[in-house]
Short mmCIF file of C-alpha atoms and ligand atoms in Angstrom, two decimals:
data_model
loop_
_atom_site.label_atom_id
_atom_site.label_comp_id
_atom_site.label_asym_id
_atom_site.label_seq_id
_atom_site.Cartn_x
_atom_site.Cartn_y
_atom_site.Cartn_z
CA UNK A 1 5.31 2.20 18.31
CA UNK A 2 2.83 0.73 16.31
CA UNK A 3 3.13 -2.95 17.07
CA UNK A 4 1.86 -2.33 20.53
CA UNK A 5 -1.10 -0.58 19.45
CA UNK A 6 -4.16 -2.65 18.92
CA UNK A 7 -4.51 -3.59 15.70
CA UNK A 8 -8.26 -2.41 14.62
CA UNK A 9 -9.58 -2.87 11.16
CA UNK A 10 -12.58 -1.94 8.85
CA UNK A 11 -15.10 -4.73 7.75
CA UNK A 12 -15.66 -3.69 4.04
CA UNK A 13 -19.31 -4.29 3.83
CA UNK A 14 -20.75 -2.66 6.89
CA UNK A 15 -17.44 -0.18 7.45
CA UNK A 16 -17.59 -1.19 11.41
CA UNK A 17 -14.34 -0.98 13.14
CA UNK A 18 -12.97 -4.62 15.17
CA UNK A 19 -10.22 -5.90 16.81
CA UNK A 20 -8.06 -7.85 14.61
CA UNK A 21 -8.41 -11.04 16.35
CA UNK A 22 -12.58 -10.92 16.20
CA UNK A 23 -12.82 -9.80 12.66
CA UNK A 24 -12.94 -13.34 11.15
CA UNK A 25 -15.99 -14.11 13.07
CA UNK A 26 -17.70 -11.19 12.21
CA UNK A 27 -16.79 -11.32 8.63
CA UNK A 28 -18.81 -14.87 8.72
CA UNK A 29 -22.01 -12.98 10.16
CA UNK A 30 -22.13 -9.47 9.03
CA UNK A 31 -25.28 -8.93 7.59
CA UNK A 32 -24.14 -6.37 4.91
CA UNK A 33 -21.31 -9.08 3.57
CA UNK A 34 -24.70 -11.93 3.43
CA UNK A 35 -26.88 -9.29 1.70
CA UNK A 36 -24.02 -8.65 -0.94
CA UNK A 37 -23.52 -12.71 -1.43
CA UNK A 38 -27.60 -13.22 -1.59
CA UNK A 39 -27.74 -10.13 -4.38
CA UNK A 40 -24.92 -12.02 -6.15
CA UNK A 41 -26.69 -14.75 -6.27
CA UNK A 42 -29.84 -13.69 -7.67
CA UNK A 43 -28.08 -12.14 -10.67
CA UNK A 44 -28.70 -14.32 -13.87
CA UNK A 45 -26.23 -16.52 -15.17
CA UNK A 46 -24.13 -16.98 -12.17
CA UNK A 47 -22.46 -20.24 -11.28
CA UNK A 48 -21.30 -21.33 -7.88
CA UNK A 49 -17.47 -22.20 -7.26
CA UNK A 50 -14.74 -22.40 -4.65
CA UNK A 51 -13.94 -19.25 -2.90
CA UNK A 52 -10.89 -18.88 -0.80
CA UNK A 53 -10.77 -16.72 2.47
CA UNK A 54 -7.07 -15.46 2.92
CA UNK A 55 -5.45 -13.52 5.43
CA UNK A 56 -2.23 -11.59 4.34
CA UNK A 57 0.16 -10.36 6.78
CA UNK A 58 3.51 -7.82 6.53
CA UNK A 59 6.12 -10.17 7.63
CA UNK A 60 7.11 -9.22 11.08
CA UNK A 61 4.52 -6.29 10.83
CA UNK A 62 1.06 -8.25 12.29
CA UNK A 63 -0.54 -4.51 12.57
CA UNK A 64 -0.87 -4.55 8.38
CA UNK A 65 -3.56 -6.87 7.48
CA UNK A 66 -5.99 -7.84 4.80
CA UNK A 67 -8.63 -10.38 4.63
CA UNK A 68 -9.10 -10.88 0.66
CA UNK A 69 -11.62 -13.64 -0.82
CA UNK A 70 -10.59 -15.02 -3.97
CA UNK A 71 -11.89 -17.71 -6.28
CA UNK A 72 -9.90 -20.96 -6.61
CA UNK A 73 -10.05 -20.35 -10.38
CA UNK A 74 -8.31 -17.19 -10.21
CA UNK A 75 -4.55 -16.97 -11.08
CA UNK A 76 -1.84 -16.34 -8.55
CA UNK A 77 -0.82 -13.55 -11.30
CA UNK A 78 -4.48 -11.44 -10.24
CA UNK A 79 -3.34 -11.87 -6.42
CA UNK A 80 -0.11 -10.49 -7.26
CA UNK A 81 -1.64 -7.74 -8.93
CA UNK A 82 -4.09 -7.23 -6.05
CA UNK A 83 -1.31 -7.09 -3.38
CA UNK A 84 0.84 -4.90 -5.94
CA UNK A 85 -2.41 -2.56 -6.09
CA UNK A 86 -3.36 -1.89 -2.83
CA UNK A 87 0.24 -2.31 -0.87
CA UNK A 88 3.29 -2.44 -2.91
CA UNK A 89 3.53 -1.25 -6.32
CA UNK A 90 6.42 1.33 -6.87
CA UNK A 91 8.41 1.06 -9.75
CA UNK A 92 7.70 -2.20 -11.03
CA UNK A 93 9.68 -4.26 -9.05
CA UNK A 94 9.77 -8.49 -9.73
CA UNK A 95 7.85 -10.34 -7.38
CA UNK A 96 7.39 -14.01 -6.22
CA UNK A 97 5.08 -16.56 -4.36
CA UNK A 98 6.75 -19.36 -2.78
CA UNK A 99 4.34 -21.96 -1.96
CA UNK A 100 5.87 -25.27 -0.39
CA UNK A 101 8.57 -25.97 -2.77
CA UNK A 102 7.91 -23.94 -5.65
CA UNK A 103 8.74 -20.46 -6.26
CA UNK A 104 6.34 -18.68 -8.87
CA UNK A 105 7.59 -15.58 -9.90
CA UNK A 106 6.42 -12.61 -12.31
CA UNK A 107 7.95 -13.42 -15.73
CA UNK A 108 9.47 -10.12 -16.51
CA UNK A 109 10.04 -10.99 -20.15
CA UNK A 110 5.89 -11.25 -20.60
CA UNK A 111 5.50 -8.50 -17.84
CA UNK A 112 7.87 -5.77 -17.97
CA UNK A 113 8.78 -5.87 -22.11
CA UNK A 114 5.67 -6.45 -23.45
CA UNK A 115 7.86 -5.76 -26.90
CA UNK A 116 10.45 -8.38 -25.87
CA UNK A 117 13.32 -7.85 -23.68
CA UNK A 118 15.67 -4.66 -25.32
CA UNK A 119 18.78 -6.94 -25.68
CA UNK A 120 17.02 -10.06 -27.12
CA UNK A 121 15.42 -12.97 -25.97
CA UNK A 122 18.12 -14.50 -23.55
CA UNK A 123 16.33 -12.28 -20.47
CA UNK A 124 20.02 -12.28 -18.60
CA UNK A 125 21.36 -11.33 -22.20
CA UNK A 126 19.25 -8.34 -22.44
CA UNK A 127 19.14 -6.99 -18.73
CA UNK A 128 22.85 -7.56 -18.13
CA UNK A 129 24.90 -7.72 -21.35
CA UNK A 130 27.95 -9.97 -21.22
CA UNK A 131 30.26 -6.89 -20.14
CA UNK A 132 34.08 -8.24 -20.22
CA UNK A 133 35.35 -8.61 -16.69
CA UNK A 134 37.59 -5.87 -15.33
CA UNK A 135 41.15 -6.12 -15.20
CA UNK A 136 42.17 -6.93 -11.81
CA UNK A 137 44.94 -3.96 -11.10
CA UNK A 138 48.53 -4.92 -11.43
CA UNK A 139 50.41 -5.62 -8.68
CA UNK A 140 52.19 -2.42 -7.33
CA UNK A 141 55.61 -3.68 -7.82
CA UNK A 142 55.02 -3.61 -11.44
CA UNK A 143 53.82 0.07 -11.41
CA UNK A 144 57.30 1.43 -12.59
CA UNK A 145 57.48 -1.23 -15.45
CA UNK A 146 54.23 -0.42 -16.95
CA UNK A 147 54.62 3.26 -16.30
CA UNK A 148 57.94 3.27 -17.82
CA UNK A 149 58.24 5.69 -20.98
CA UNK A 150 60.25 3.88 -23.51
CA UNK A 151 59.02 5.85 -26.19
CA UNK A 152 60.78 8.82 -24.12
CA UNK A 153 63.83 7.38 -23.45
CA UNK A 154 64.21 6.05 -27.47
CA UNK A 155 64.11 9.90 -28.39
CA UNK A 156 66.26 10.90 -25.45
CA UNK A 157 69.28 8.35 -26.71
CA UNK A 158 68.75 8.96 -30.04
CA UNK A 159 69.28 12.63 -29.25
CA UNK A 160 72.27 11.83 -27.24
CA UNK A 161 73.79 9.49 -29.88
CA UNK A 162 73.15 12.08 -32.49
CA UNK A 163 75.36 14.86 -30.22
CA UNK A 164 77.81 12.58 -30.76
CA UNK A 165 77.58 11.21 -34.26
CA UNK A 166 80.91 10.30 -36.21
CA UNK A 167 81.71 7.98 -39.34
CA UNK A 168 80.01 5.05 -38.11
CA UNK A 169 77.27 3.05 -40.14
CA UNK A 170 73.58 3.95 -39.67
CA UNK A 171 73.05 0.37 -38.20
CA UNK A 172 75.62 0.68 -36.00
CA UNK A 173 74.18 4.16 -34.76
CA UNK A 174 70.77 2.65 -33.99
CA UNK A 175 71.95 -0.69 -32.29
CA UNK A 176 74.04 2.09 -29.93
CA UNK A 177 70.60 3.92 -29.11
CA UNK A 178 68.77 0.55 -28.91
CA UNK A 179 71.48 -1.15 -26.17
CA UNK A 180 71.08 1.57 -23.97
CA UNK A 181 67.16 1.07 -24.15
CA UNK A 182 67.67 -2.84 -24.15
CA UNK A 183 69.58 -2.45 -21.15
CA UNK A 184 67.14 0.07 -18.97
CA UNK A 185 64.37 -2.63 -19.61
CA UNK A 186 66.60 -5.38 -18.61
CA UNK A 187 67.30 -3.64 -15.14
CA UNK A 188 63.62 -2.46 -14.91
CA UNK A 189 62.29 -6.23 -15.70
CA UNK A 190 64.84 -7.77 -13.23
CA UNK A 191 63.53 -5.26 -11.08
CA UNK A 192 59.78 -4.86 -10.94
CA UNK A 193 58.97 -8.47 -12.50
CA UNK A 194 61.12 -10.01 -10.52
CA UNK A 195 60.12 -8.56 -7.12
CA UNK A 196 56.47 -9.38 -8.29
CA UNK A 197 57.53 -13.14 -8.82
CA UNK A 198 59.15 -13.63 -5.83
CA UNK A 199 56.65 -12.27 -3.68
CA UNK A 200 53.92 -14.16 -5.07
CA UNK A 201 56.23 -17.12 -4.64
CA UNK A 202 56.99 -16.24 -1.02
CA UNK A 203 53.20 -15.72 -0.36
CA UNK A 204 52.40 -18.98 -1.82
CA UNK A 205 54.71 -21.30 -0.24
CA UNK A 206 55.07 -19.37 2.70
CA UNK A 207 59.06 -20.21 2.99
CA UNK A 208 62.29 -18.37 2.30
CA UNK A 209 63.29 -18.93 -0.95
CA UNK A 210 66.86 -18.50 -0.28
CA UNK A 211 66.43 -21.41 1.85
CA UNK A 212 64.52 -23.57 -0.53
CA UNK A 213 66.27 -25.31 -3.27
CA UNK A 214 64.39 -25.22 -6.96
CA UNK A 215 63.60 -28.83 -6.80
CA UNK A 216 61.93 -28.70 -3.83
CA UNK A 217 60.21 -25.59 -4.79
CA UNK A 218 58.82 -27.31 -8.08
CA UNK A 219 57.51 -30.34 -6.02
CA UNK A 220 55.58 -28.01 -3.48
CA UNK A 221 54.07 -25.93 -6.39
CA UNK A 222 53.00 -29.35 -7.94
CA UNK A 223 51.26 -30.38 -4.80
CA UNK A 224 49.55 -26.95 -4.40
CA UNK A 225 48.46 -27.14 -7.71
CA UNK A 226 46.50 -30.74 -7.46
CA UNK A 227 45.13 -29.21 -4.33
CA UNK A 228 43.32 -26.54 -5.57
CA UNK A 229 42.15 -29.05 -8.49
CA UNK A 230 40.75 -31.60 -5.58
CA UNK A 231 38.92 -28.40 -4.08
CA UNK A 232 37.25 -27.68 -7.14
CA UNK A 233 36.24 -31.14 -7.62
CA UNK A 234 34.79 -31.27 -4.07
CA UNK A 235 32.31 -28.58 -4.73
CA UNK A 236 28.36 -29.70 -5.45
CA UNK A 237 27.21 -29.09 -8.64
CA UNK A 238 26.35 -25.36 -9.38
CA UNK A 239 22.59 -25.54 -8.79
CA UNK A 240 23.10 -26.74 -5.67
CA UNK A 241 24.57 -23.73 -4.65
CA UNK A 242 21.19 -22.29 -4.54
CA UNK A 243 18.11 -23.34 -2.72
CA UNK A 244 16.32 -25.77 -4.16
CA UNK A 245 12.90 -24.02 -4.90
CA UNK A 246 11.32 -24.93 -8.37
CA UNK A 247 10.80 -22.22 -10.74
CA UNK A 248 7.34 -21.40 -12.19
CA UNK A 249 5.49 -18.48 -13.56
CA UNK A 250 2.24 -16.82 -12.03
CA UNK A 251 0.04 -18.68 -14.22
CA UNK A 252 -1.43 -21.53 -11.86
CA UNK A 253 -4.78 -21.26 -10.14
CA UNK A 254 -4.81 -20.80 -6.70
CA UNK A 255 -7.08 -23.77 -6.56
CA UNK A 256 -4.25 -26.08 -8.02
CA UNK A 257 -1.62 -24.92 -5.12
CA UNK A 258 -3.59 -23.71 -2.34
CA UNK A 259 -5.65 -25.66 0.06
CA UNK A 260 -7.65 -24.51 3.42
CA UNK A 261 -4.35 -24.39 5.81
CA UNK A 262 -1.74 -23.37 3.28
CA UNK A 263 0.65 -20.81 4.57
CA UNK A 264 2.60 -19.27 1.88
CA UNK A 265 4.82 -16.27 1.49
CA UNK A 266 5.39 -13.33 -1.39
CA UNK A 267 8.03 -11.02 -1.89
CA UNK A 268 7.82 -7.72 -3.69
CA UNK A 269 11.24 -6.36 -5.15
CA UNK A 270 14.06 -8.28 -4.54
CA UNK A 271 16.38 -5.38 -3.27
CA UNK A 272 14.26 -3.64 -0.42
CA UNK A 273 11.93 -6.27 -0.38
CA UNK A 274 8.70 -6.34 1.44
CA UNK A 275 7.49 -9.64 2.66
CA UNK A 276 4.18 -10.95 3.38
CA UNK A 277 2.85 -14.20 4.62
CA UNK A 278 -0.38 -15.40 3.40
CA UNK A 279 -2.65 -18.21 4.83
CA UNK A 280 -5.72 -19.81 3.33
CA UNK A 281 -8.42 -19.33 6.49
CA UNK A 282 -11.39 -21.33 4.95
CA UNK A 283 -13.07 -22.17 1.70
CA UNK A 284 -16.68 -21.93 0.61
CA UNK A 285 -18.91 -22.60 -2.42
CA UNK A 286 -20.69 -19.29 -3.89
CA UNK A 287 -21.12 -16.93 -6.46
CA UNK A 288 -17.87 -14.86 -6.73
CA UNK A 289 -18.24 -11.16 -5.95
CA UNK A 290 -15.43 -9.61 -7.92
CA UNK A 291 -14.67 -9.37 -11.56
CA UNK A 292 -13.31 -11.91 -14.04
CA UNK A 293 -10.72 -9.36 -14.29
CA UNK A 294 -10.28 -8.20 -10.84
CA UNK A 295 -10.88 -11.39 -9.22
CA UNK A 296 -9.71 -10.34 -5.78
CA UNK A 297 -12.52 -9.03 -3.43
CA UNK A 298 -11.39 -7.07 -0.32
CA UNK A 299 -13.33 -8.06 3.12
CA UNK A 300 -11.25 -5.99 5.53
CA UNK A 301 -8.37 -4.09 5.94
CA UNK A 302 -6.36 -3.00 8.99
CA UNK A 303 -6.49 0.80 10.19
CA UNK A 304 -3.66 2.74 9.68
CA UNK A 305 -1.16 2.00 12.80
CA UNK A 306 -0.17 5.35 14.04
CA UNK A 307 3.59 6.31 13.79
CA UNK A 308 5.05 9.19 15.52
CA UNK A 309 6.87 12.00 14.86
CA UNK A 310 10.56 11.28 16.13
CA UNK A 311 11.04 14.68 17.13
CA UNK A 312 7.75 16.16 18.49
CA UNK A 313 5.56 12.96 19.35
CA UNK A 314 2.44 14.22 16.87
CA UNK A 315 1.43 11.65 14.32
CA UNK A 316 3.90 11.80 11.62
CA UNK A 317 2.86 12.30 7.60
CA UNK A 318 6.41 11.64 6.43
CA UNK A 319 9.12 9.63 6.53
CA UNK A 320 12.64 10.60 5.36
CA UNK A 321 14.49 7.84 3.19
CA UNK A 322 17.92 9.21 4.03
CA UNK A 323 17.38 8.61 7.83
CA UNK A 324 15.38 5.40 7.36
CA UNK A 325 16.06 2.85 4.84
CA UNK A 326 14.21 -0.44 6.11
CA UNK A 327 10.74 1.21 5.90
CA UNK A 328 8.56 3.27 8.49
CA UNK A 329 6.54 0.24 9.41
CA UNK A 330 9.65 -0.86 11.43
CA UNK A 331 11.04 2.09 13.13
CA UNK A 332 9.75 5.67 13.17
CA UNK A 333 13.40 6.89 12.58
CA UNK A 334 13.00 9.73 10.39
CA UNK A 335 9.44 10.01 10.76
CA UNK A 336 8.11 13.73 10.91
CA UNK A 337 5.11 15.91 11.32
CA UNK A 338 4.20 18.24 8.79
CA UNK A 339 5.38 21.08 10.97
CA UNK A 340 8.92 19.10 11.91
CA UNK A 341 9.17 18.23 8.37
CA UNK A 342 10.50 21.67 7.30
CA UNK A 343 13.30 21.88 9.83
CA UNK A 344 14.45 18.30 8.81
CA UNK A 345 18.01 18.38 7.79
CA UNK A 346 17.84 16.19 4.44
CA UNK A 347 15.39 18.21 2.42
CA UNK A 348 12.03 17.68 0.96
CA UNK A 349 13.04 15.11 -2.37
CA UNK A 350 13.97 12.45 0.29
CA UNK A 351 10.39 12.62 1.83
CA UNK A 352 8.15 9.89 1.13
CA UNK A 353 4.39 10.07 2.60
CA UNK A 354 2.92 7.86 5.14
CA UNK A 355 0.51 5.50 3.87
CA UNK A 356 -0.95 2.45 5.68
CA UNK A 357 1.07 -0.29 3.64
CA UNK A 358 3.83 -2.60 5.13
CA UNK A 359 6.01 -0.93 2.30
CA UNK A 360 5.47 2.68 3.71
CA UNK A 361 8.92 4.59 3.43
CA UNK A 362 10.73 1.71 1.17
CA UNK A 363 12.18 2.73 -2.23
CA UNK A 364 9.68 5.25 -3.92
CA UNK A 365 6.38 3.78 -2.37
CA UNK A 366 3.57 6.25 -2.46
CA UNK A 367 5.90 9.20 -4.01
CA UNK A 368 3.80 11.26 -6.59
CA UNK A 369 6.00 10.27 -9.33
CA UNK A 370 5.91 6.47 -9.30
ZN1 LIG B 401 -19.34 -6.29 8.31
ZN1 LIG B 402 10.64 0.60 -5.83
ZN1 LIG B 403 6.93 16.88 14.77
ZN1 LIG B 404 16.80 12.36 7.11
#
């Protein structure tokens, strides 16, 4: 499996391959990188600034890694965008960094609906318009009552009364019809609603109602109500039910929230989440090599781990999302080579390409239509 392979990676400057554990040392001495830095500082109108050296890894997937250089002035949103571009983006899911006790998330209002939320200004209201809660199904005992055809019965009794009509008044004629109808309904109420109430009481009090006095029953019901109120009051206040991360957007500059040694996390897609761990390895003063709008610079990247065809053991090129839900980086279940893909039972439309990303085979990552 992929995680047993020695994880090699390529230096973005000299394009040479190094094992993961020595590439940091190489990056500090790479002649090509030094030349690039030299060239940047020769340009006119350059100013030196703080530059962070970051290591990014897939959580639980250390064979996927990136060495990045990012100015301390760059925003968390810039880093998020870079990670999306190189590793993550499939369908514009939400994402967040967690640094210490703060969660910095992409503000969906600004980033996903530039024209504002479809449902108005309230983000949740727009996404999830308030739907009336569905009614719970009626207890089965009530089914006969609810399906009682009162109109049908009325017409039936009306026809029967008509057949034997004499010289009674119109009022007496209809009273006779209604009497039968009310008798039917009373009977049905006793049988069905009565049974439903008795069953509820029996379940609640857990006692034979025939042996319980009415007064005792009322005392017990009052006690149960008090218990329920106390239980509700003893729960922690609403927000404490959730973890105590403070929420912010990604407008912060890296230099304001990170320092050398800081370890932090990134999550993309809160459904089929891809989790990354990040660490600030070091910092230097220098001229940034990136652009103002794309300030993140790639220093080195892992080579694609080999994921083998589950059927024949040759390198796999596709993974079936019907067979593998967690992603091909974790397991080669459903991974197939080109040849074996033709014989795979689930069909073409379930296949995603295997790519060099911890998100390979997850959601729609790598498919042509995203
Ligand atoms: Zn190099
Ligand atoms: Zn997706
Ligand atoms: Zn194969
Ligand atoms: Zn399949």
